[in-house]
mmCIF file of C-alpha atoms in Angstrom:
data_model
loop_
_atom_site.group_PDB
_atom_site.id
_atom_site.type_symbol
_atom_site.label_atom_id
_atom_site.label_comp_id
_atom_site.label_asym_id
_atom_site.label_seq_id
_atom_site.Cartn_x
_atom_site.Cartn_y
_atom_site.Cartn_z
ATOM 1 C CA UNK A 108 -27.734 -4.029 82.301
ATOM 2 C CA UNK A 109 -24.491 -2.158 82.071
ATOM 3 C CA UNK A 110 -22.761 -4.802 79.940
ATOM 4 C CA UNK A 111 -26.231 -4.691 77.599
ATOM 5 C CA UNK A 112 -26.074 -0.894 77.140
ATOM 6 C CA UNK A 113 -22.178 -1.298 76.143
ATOM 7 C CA UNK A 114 -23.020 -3.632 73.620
ATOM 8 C CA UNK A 115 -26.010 -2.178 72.198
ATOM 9 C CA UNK A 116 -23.769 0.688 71.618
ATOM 10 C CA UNK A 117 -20.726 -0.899 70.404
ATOM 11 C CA UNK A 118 -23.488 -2.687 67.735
ATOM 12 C CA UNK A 119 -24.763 1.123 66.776
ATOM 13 C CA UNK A 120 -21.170 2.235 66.129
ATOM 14 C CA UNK A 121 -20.880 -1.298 63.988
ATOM 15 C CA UNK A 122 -24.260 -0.609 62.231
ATOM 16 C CA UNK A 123 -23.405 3.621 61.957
ATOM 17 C CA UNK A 124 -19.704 2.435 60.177
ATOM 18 C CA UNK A 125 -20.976 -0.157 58.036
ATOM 19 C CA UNK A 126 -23.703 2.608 56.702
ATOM 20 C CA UNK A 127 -21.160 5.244 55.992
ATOM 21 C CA UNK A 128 -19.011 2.563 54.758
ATOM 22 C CA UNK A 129 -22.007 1.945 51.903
ATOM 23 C CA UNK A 130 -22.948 5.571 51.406
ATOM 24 C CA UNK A 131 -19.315 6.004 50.827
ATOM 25 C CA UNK A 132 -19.129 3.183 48.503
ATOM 26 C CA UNK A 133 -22.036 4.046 46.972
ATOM 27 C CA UNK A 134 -20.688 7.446 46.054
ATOM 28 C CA UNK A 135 -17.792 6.107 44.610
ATOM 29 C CA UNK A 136 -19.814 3.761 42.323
ATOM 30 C CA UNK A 137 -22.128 6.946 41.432
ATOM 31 C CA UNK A 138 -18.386 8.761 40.357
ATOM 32 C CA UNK A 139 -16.846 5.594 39.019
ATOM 33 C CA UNK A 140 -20.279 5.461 36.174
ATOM 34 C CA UNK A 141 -20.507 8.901 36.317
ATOM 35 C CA UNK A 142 -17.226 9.156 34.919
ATOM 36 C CA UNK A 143 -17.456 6.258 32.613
ATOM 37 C CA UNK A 144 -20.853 7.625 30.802
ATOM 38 C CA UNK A 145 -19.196 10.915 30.430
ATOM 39 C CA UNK A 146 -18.369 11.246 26.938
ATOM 40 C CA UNK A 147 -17.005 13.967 24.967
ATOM 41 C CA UNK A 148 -18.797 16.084 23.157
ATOM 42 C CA UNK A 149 -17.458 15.694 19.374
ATOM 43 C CA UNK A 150 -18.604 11.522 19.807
ATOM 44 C CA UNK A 151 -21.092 11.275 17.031
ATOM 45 C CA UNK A 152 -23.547 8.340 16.443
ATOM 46 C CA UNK A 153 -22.284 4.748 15.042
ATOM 47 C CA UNK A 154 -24.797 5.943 12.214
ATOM 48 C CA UNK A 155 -22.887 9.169 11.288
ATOM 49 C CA UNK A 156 -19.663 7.804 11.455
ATOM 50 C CA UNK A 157 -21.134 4.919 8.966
ATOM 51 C CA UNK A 158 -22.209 7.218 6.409
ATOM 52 C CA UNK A 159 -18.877 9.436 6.413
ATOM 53 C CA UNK A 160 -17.221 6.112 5.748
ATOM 54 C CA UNK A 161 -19.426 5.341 2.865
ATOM 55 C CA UNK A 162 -19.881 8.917 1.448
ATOM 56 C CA UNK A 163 -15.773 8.660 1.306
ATOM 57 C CA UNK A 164 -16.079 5.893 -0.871
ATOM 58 C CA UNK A 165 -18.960 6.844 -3.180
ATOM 59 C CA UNK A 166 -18.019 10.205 -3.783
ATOM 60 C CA UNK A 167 -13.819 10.305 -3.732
ATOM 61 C CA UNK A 168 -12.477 6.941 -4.106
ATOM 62 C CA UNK A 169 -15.033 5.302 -6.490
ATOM 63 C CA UNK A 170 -14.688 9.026 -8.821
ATOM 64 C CA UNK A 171 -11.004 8.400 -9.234
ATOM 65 C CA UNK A 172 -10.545 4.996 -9.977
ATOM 66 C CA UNK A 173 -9.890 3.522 -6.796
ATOM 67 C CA UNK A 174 -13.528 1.904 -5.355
ATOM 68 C CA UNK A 175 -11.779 -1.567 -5.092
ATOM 69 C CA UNK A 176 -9.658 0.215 -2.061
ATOM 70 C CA UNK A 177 -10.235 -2.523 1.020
ATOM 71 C CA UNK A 178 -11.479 -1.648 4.484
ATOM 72 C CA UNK A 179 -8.109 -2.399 5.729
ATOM 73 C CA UNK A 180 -6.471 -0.150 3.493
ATOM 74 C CA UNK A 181 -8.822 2.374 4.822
ATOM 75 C CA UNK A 182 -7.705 2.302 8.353
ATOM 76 C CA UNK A 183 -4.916 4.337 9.529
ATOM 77 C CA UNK A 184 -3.896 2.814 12.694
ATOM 78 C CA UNK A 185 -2.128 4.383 16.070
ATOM 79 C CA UNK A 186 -0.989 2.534 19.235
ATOM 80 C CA UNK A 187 -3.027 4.331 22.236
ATOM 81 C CA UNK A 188 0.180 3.882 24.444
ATOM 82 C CA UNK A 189 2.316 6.027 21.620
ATOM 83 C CA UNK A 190 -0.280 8.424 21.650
ATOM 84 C CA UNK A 191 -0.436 9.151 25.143
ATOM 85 C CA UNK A 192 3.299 9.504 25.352
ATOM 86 C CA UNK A 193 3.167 11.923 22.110
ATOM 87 C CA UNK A 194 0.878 14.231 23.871
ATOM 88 C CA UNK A 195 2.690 14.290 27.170
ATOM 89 C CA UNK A 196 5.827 14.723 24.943
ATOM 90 C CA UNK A 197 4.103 17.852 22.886
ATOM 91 C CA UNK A 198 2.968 19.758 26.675
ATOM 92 C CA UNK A 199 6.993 19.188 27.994
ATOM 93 C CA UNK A 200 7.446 20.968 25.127
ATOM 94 C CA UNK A 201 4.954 24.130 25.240
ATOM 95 C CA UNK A 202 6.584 24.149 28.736
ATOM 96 C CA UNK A 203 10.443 23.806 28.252
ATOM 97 C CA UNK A 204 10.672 26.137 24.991
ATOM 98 C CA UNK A 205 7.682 28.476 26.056
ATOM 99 C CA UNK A 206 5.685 27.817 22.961
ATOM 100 C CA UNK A 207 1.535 27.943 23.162
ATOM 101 C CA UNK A 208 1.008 24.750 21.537
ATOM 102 C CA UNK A 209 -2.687 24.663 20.665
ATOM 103 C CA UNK A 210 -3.779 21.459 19.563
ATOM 104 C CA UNK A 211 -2.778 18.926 16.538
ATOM 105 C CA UNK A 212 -3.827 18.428 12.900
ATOM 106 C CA UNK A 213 -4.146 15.300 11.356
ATOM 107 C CA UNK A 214 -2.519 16.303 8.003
ATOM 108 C CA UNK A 215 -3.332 14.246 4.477
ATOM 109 C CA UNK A 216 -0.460 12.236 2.921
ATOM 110 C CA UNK A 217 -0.206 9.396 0.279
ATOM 111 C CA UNK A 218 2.379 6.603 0.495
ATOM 112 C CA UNK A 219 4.605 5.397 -2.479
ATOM 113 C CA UNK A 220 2.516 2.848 -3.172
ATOM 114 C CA UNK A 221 -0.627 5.380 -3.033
ATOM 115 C CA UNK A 222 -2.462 4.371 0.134
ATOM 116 C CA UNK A 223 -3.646 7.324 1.875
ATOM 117 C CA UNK A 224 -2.497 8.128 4.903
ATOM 118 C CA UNK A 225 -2.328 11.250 7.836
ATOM 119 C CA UNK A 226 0.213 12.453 10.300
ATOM 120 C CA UNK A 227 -0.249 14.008 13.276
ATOM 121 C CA UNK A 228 1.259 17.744 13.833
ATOM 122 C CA UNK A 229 1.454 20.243 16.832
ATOM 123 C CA UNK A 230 0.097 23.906 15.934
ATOM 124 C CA UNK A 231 0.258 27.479 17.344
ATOM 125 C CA UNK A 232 -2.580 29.781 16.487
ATOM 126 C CA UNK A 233 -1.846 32.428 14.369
ATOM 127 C CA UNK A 234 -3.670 35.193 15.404
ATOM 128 C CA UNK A 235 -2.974 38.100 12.382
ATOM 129 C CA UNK A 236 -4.750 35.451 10.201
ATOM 130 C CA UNK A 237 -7.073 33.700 12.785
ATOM 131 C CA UNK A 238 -6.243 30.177 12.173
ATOM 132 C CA UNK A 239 -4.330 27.021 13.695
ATOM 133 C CA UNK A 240 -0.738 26.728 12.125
ATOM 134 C CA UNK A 241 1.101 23.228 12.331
ATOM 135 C CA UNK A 242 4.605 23.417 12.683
ATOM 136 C CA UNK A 243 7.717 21.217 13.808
ATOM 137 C CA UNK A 244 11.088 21.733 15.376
ATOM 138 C CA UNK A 245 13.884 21.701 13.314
ATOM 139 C CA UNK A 246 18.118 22.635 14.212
ATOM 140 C CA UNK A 247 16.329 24.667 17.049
ATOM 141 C CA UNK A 248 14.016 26.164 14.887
ATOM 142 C CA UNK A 249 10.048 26.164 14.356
ATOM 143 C CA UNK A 250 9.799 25.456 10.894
ATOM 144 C CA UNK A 251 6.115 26.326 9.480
ATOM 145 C CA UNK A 252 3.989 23.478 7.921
ATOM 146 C CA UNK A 253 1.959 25.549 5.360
ATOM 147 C CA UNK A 254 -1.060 23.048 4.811
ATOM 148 C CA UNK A 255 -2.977 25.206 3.359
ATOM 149 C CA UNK A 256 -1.082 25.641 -0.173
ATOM 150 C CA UNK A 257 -1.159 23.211 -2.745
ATOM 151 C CA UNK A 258 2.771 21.593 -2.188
ATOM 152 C CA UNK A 259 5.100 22.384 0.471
ATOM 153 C CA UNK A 260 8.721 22.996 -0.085
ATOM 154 C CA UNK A 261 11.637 20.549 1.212
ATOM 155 C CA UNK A 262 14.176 22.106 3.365
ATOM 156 C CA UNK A 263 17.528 22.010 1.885
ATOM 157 C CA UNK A 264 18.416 20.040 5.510
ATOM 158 C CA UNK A 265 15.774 18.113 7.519
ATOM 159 C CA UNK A 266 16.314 16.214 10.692
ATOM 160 C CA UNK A 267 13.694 14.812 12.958
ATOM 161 C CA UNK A 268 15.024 16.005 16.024
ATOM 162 C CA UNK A 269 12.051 16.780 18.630
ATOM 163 C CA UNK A 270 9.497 13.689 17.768
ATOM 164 C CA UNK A 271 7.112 15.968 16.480
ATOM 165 C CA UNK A 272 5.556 14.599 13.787
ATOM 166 C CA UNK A 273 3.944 11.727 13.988
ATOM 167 C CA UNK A 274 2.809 9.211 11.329
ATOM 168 C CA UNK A 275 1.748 6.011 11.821
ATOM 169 C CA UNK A 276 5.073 4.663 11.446
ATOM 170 C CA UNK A 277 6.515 6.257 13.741
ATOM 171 C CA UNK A 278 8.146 9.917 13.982
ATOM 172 C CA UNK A 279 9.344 11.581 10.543
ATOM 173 C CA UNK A 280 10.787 14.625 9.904
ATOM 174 C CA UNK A 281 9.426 17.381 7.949
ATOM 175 C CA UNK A 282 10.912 16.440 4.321
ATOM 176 C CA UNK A 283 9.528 13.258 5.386
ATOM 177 C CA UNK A 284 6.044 14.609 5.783
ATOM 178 C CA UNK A 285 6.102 17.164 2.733
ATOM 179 C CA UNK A 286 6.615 13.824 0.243
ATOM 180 C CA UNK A 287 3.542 12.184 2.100
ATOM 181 C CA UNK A 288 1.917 15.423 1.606
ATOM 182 C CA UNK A 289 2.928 16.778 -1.923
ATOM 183 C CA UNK A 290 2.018 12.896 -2.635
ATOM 184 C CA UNK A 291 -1.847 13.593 -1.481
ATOM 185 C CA UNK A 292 -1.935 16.359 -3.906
ATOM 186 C CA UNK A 293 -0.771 15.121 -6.712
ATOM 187 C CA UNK A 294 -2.637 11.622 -6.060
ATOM 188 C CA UNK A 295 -5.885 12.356 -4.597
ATOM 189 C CA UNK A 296 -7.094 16.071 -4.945
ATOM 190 C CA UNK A 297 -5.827 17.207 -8.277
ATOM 191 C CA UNK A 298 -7.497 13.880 -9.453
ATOM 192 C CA UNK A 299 -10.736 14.476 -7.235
ATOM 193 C CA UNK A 300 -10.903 18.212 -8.417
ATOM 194 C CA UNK A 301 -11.386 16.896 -11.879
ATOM 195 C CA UNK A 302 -14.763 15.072 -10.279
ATOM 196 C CA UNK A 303 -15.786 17.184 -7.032
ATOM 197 C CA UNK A 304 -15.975 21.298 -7.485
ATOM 198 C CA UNK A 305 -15.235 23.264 -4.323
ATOM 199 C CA UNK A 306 -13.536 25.998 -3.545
ATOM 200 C CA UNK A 307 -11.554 24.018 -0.962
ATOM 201 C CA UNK A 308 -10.195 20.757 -0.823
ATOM 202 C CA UNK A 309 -9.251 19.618 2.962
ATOM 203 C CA UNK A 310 -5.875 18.754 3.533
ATOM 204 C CA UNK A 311 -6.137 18.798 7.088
ATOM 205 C CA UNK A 312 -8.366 17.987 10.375
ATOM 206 C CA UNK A 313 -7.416 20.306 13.640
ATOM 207 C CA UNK A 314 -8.158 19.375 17.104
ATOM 208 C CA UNK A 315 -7.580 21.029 20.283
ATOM 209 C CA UNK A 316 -4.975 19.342 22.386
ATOM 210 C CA UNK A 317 -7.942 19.003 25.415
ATOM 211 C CA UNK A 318 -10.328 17.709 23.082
ATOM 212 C CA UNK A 319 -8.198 14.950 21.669
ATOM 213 C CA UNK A 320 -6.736 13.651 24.979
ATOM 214 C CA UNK A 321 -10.307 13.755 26.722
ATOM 215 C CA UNK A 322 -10.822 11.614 23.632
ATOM 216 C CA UNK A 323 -8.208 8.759 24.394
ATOM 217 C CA UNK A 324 -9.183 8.917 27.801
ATOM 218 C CA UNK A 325 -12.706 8.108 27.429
ATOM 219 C CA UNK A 326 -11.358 5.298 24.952
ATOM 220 C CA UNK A 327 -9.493 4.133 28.644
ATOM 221 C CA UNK A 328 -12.196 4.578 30.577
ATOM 222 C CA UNK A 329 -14.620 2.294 28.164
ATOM 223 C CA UNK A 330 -11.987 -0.390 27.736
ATOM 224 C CA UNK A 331 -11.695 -0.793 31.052
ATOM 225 C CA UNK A 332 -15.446 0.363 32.416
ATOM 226 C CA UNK A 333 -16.640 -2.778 29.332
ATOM 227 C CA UNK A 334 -13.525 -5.552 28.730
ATOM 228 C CA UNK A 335 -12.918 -4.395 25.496
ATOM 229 C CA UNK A 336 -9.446 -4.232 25.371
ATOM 230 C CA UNK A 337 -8.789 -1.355 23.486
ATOM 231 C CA UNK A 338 -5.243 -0.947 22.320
ATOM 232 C CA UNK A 339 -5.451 1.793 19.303
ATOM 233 C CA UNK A 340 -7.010 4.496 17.553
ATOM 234 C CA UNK A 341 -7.888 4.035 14.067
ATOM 235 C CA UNK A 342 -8.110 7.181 11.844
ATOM 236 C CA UNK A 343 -10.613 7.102 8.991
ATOM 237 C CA UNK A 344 -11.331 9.642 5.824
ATOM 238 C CA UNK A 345 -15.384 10.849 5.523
ATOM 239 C CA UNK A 346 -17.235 12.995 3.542
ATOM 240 C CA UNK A 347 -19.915 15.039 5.278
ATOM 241 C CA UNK A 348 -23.354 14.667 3.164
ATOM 242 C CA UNK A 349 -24.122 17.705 0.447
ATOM 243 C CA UNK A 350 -26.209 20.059 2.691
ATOM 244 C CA UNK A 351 -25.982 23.532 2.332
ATOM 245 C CA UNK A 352 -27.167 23.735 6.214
ATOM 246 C CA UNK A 353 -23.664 22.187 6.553
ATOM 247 C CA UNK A 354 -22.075 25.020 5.056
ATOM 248 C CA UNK A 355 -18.418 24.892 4.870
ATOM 249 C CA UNK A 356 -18.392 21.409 6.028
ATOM 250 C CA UNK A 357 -21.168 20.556 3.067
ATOM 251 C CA UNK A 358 -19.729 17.398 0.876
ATOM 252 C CA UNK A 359 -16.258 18.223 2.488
ATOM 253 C CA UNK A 360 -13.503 15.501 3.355
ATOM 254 C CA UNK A 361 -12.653 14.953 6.708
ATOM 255 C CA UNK A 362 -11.530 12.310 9.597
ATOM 256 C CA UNK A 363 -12.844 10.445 12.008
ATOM 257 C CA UNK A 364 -11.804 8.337 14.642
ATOM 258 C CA UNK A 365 -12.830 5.307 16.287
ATOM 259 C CA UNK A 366 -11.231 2.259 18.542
ATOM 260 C CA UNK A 367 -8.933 -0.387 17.956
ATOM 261 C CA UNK A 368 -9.184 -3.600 19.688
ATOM 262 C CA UNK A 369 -7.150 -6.858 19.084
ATOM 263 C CA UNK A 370 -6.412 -5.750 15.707
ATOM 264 C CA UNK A 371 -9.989 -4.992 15.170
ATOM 265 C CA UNK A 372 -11.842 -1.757 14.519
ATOM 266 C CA UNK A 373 -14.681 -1.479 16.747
ATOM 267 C CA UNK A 374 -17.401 1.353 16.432
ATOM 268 C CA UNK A 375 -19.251 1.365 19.877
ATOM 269 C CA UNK A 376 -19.537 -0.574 23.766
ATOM 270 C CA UNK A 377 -21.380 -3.728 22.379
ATOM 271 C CA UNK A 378 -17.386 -4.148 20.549
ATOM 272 C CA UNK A 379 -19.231 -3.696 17.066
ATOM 273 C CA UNK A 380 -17.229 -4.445 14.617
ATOM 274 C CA UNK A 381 -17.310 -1.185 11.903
ATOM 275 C CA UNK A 382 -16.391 -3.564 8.609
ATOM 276 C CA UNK A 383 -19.489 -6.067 9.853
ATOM 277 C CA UNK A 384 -21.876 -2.691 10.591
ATOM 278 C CA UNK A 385 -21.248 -1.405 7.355
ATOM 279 C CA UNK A 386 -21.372 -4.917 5.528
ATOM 280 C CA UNK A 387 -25.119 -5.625 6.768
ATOM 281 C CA UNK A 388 -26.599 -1.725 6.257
ATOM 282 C CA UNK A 389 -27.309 -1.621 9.770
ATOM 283 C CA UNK A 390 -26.520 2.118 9.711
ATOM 284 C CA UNK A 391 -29.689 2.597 7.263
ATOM 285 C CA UNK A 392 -31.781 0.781 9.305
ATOM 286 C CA UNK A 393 -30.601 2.381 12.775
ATOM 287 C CA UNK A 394 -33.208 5.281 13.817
ATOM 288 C CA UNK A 395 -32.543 5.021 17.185
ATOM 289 C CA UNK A 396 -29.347 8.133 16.775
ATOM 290 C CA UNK A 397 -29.942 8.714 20.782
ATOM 291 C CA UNK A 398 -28.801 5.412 21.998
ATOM 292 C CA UNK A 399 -26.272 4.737 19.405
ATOM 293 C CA UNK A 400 -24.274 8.183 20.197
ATOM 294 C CA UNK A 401 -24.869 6.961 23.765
ATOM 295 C CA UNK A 402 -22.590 3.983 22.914
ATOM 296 C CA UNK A 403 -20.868 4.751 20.155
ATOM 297 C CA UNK A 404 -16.884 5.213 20.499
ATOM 298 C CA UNK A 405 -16.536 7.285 16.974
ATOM 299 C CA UNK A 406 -15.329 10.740 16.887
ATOM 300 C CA UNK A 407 -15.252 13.648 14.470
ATOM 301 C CA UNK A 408 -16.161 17.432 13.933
ATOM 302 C CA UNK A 409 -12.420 18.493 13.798
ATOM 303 C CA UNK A 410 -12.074 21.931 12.557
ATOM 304 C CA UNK A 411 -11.448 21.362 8.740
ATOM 305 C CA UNK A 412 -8.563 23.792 8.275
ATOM 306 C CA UNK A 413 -9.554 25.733 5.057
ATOM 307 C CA UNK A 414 -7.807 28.831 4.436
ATOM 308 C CA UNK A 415 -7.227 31.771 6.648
ATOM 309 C CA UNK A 416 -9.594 34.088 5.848
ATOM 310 C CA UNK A 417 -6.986 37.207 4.941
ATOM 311 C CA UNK A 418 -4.732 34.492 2.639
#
């Protein structure tokens, strides 16, 4: 009777250990797709990102001459892995040289050959004028990156010393940049102007440094949480739809982002390819905006950078 009551036991503790063993495992799996379905809050629907895409090409590209411009020649690519160690490399930074670096701006350029293109800045908020200024390190210096006017000046000396500029080519230094830049101007929105009236023309898309590495982590998290394999950001110019509810951001250029996989851009879970999405219309048919924010891996609503309000 003894020996029964021992084992009987011994069977409970089994029984007791194997259930918190599962409620324990269970809570883990609850965390593990709790953290996978959490998705930041600038994500925006498959459909949105679909009609930034197109309203780029209706009402900039096609205006100034250039509506043959490929999908491939739209996409500004970025290797996730460079991108990680960029944004560990601009918080050593803020820490070693005591410098409240806010977030980055994906500044406007145009190649030689007239492709657009953006590079990636650090900024420090400047508070007398309430607005996010991009900068770089120079010969120990911070050397301003004045966005906001029409052309930037070349430094009589530029080195890229700190890595803090980042184009898709790898780092550049700040003459470097100011040709891409200056190159946007003269090639894009002094021809656009002549086509699109506004008050401002967008040179440059801010995000806070939280916002954009919660970004690339959720990219991780999906990759991993659905196979896809996802190696790279790829940046992409939009226009927001005329809408004076829209205010500033009414028929205003801007960025958004989505995934790279296997040399591919993909535009939600499902691996969606975004030149096959746009090719068929599926955006105009899509009503369902719920479910394809739900799974969509797009991002956008970067603060557009106009000018500071005392300039």
């Amino acid at each position: 009777m003894k020996k029964k009551m021992i084992a009987f036991a011994s069977m409970g503790l089994v029984c007791l250990t194997f259930f918190l063993s599962c409620k324990a495992n269970d809570q883990i799996d609850e965390e593990l797709v709790s953290s996978v379905l959490e998705k930041p809050e600038k994500i925006i629907s498959t459909k949105d990102a679909a009609i930034l895409f197109t309203n780029d090409h209706l009402t900039r590209l096609s205006s100034i001459g250039k509506a043959s411009t490929t999908f491939k020649e739209k996409a500004i690519h970025f290797e996730l892995a460079e991108l990680t160690k960029y944004f560990q490399h601009l918080e050593t930074i803020a820490t070693t040289k005591n410098i409240p670096i806010t977030g980055i701006s994906f500044v406007f350029g145009a190649t030689n050959d007239g492709k657009r293109t953006t590079f990636m800045m650090p900024s420090i908020r400047n508070a007398q004028l309430d607005y996010q200024a991009s900068f770089t390190i120079e010969n120990e210096q911070i050397v301003p990156f004045v966005h906001i006017d029409d052309y930037v000046t070349a430094r009589t000396v530029s080195n890229n010393d700190e890595n803090l500029i980042l184009s898709p080519n790898g780092y550049i230094s700040f003459n470097e940049a100011t040709v891409l830049f200056n190159s946007y101007q003269t090639k894009y929105i002094e021809r656009i102007a002549k086509k699109v009236k506004r008050d401002y023309y967008t040179k440059a898309v801010w995000y806070s440094l939280a916002e954009i590495k919660s970004y690339i982590n959720y990219l991780q998290r999906q990759s991993q949480a659905y196979n896809l394999e996802i190696t790279g950001i790829d940046v992409f110019f939009g226009v927001y739809d005329t809408n004076p509810d829209l205010e500033l951001k009414s028929n205003a250029q801007t960025v958004f982002l989505t995934a790279n996989a296997q040399t591919q851009t993909i535009i939600d879970r499902k691996a969606s390819r975004l030149s096959h999405f746009l090719q068929n219309d599926f955006f105009r048919k899509d009503t369902a905006s719920d479910e394809s924010e739900d799974e969509s891996l797009a991002y956008n609503e970067g603060q557009l950078c106009p000018p500071p309000k005392n300039n």
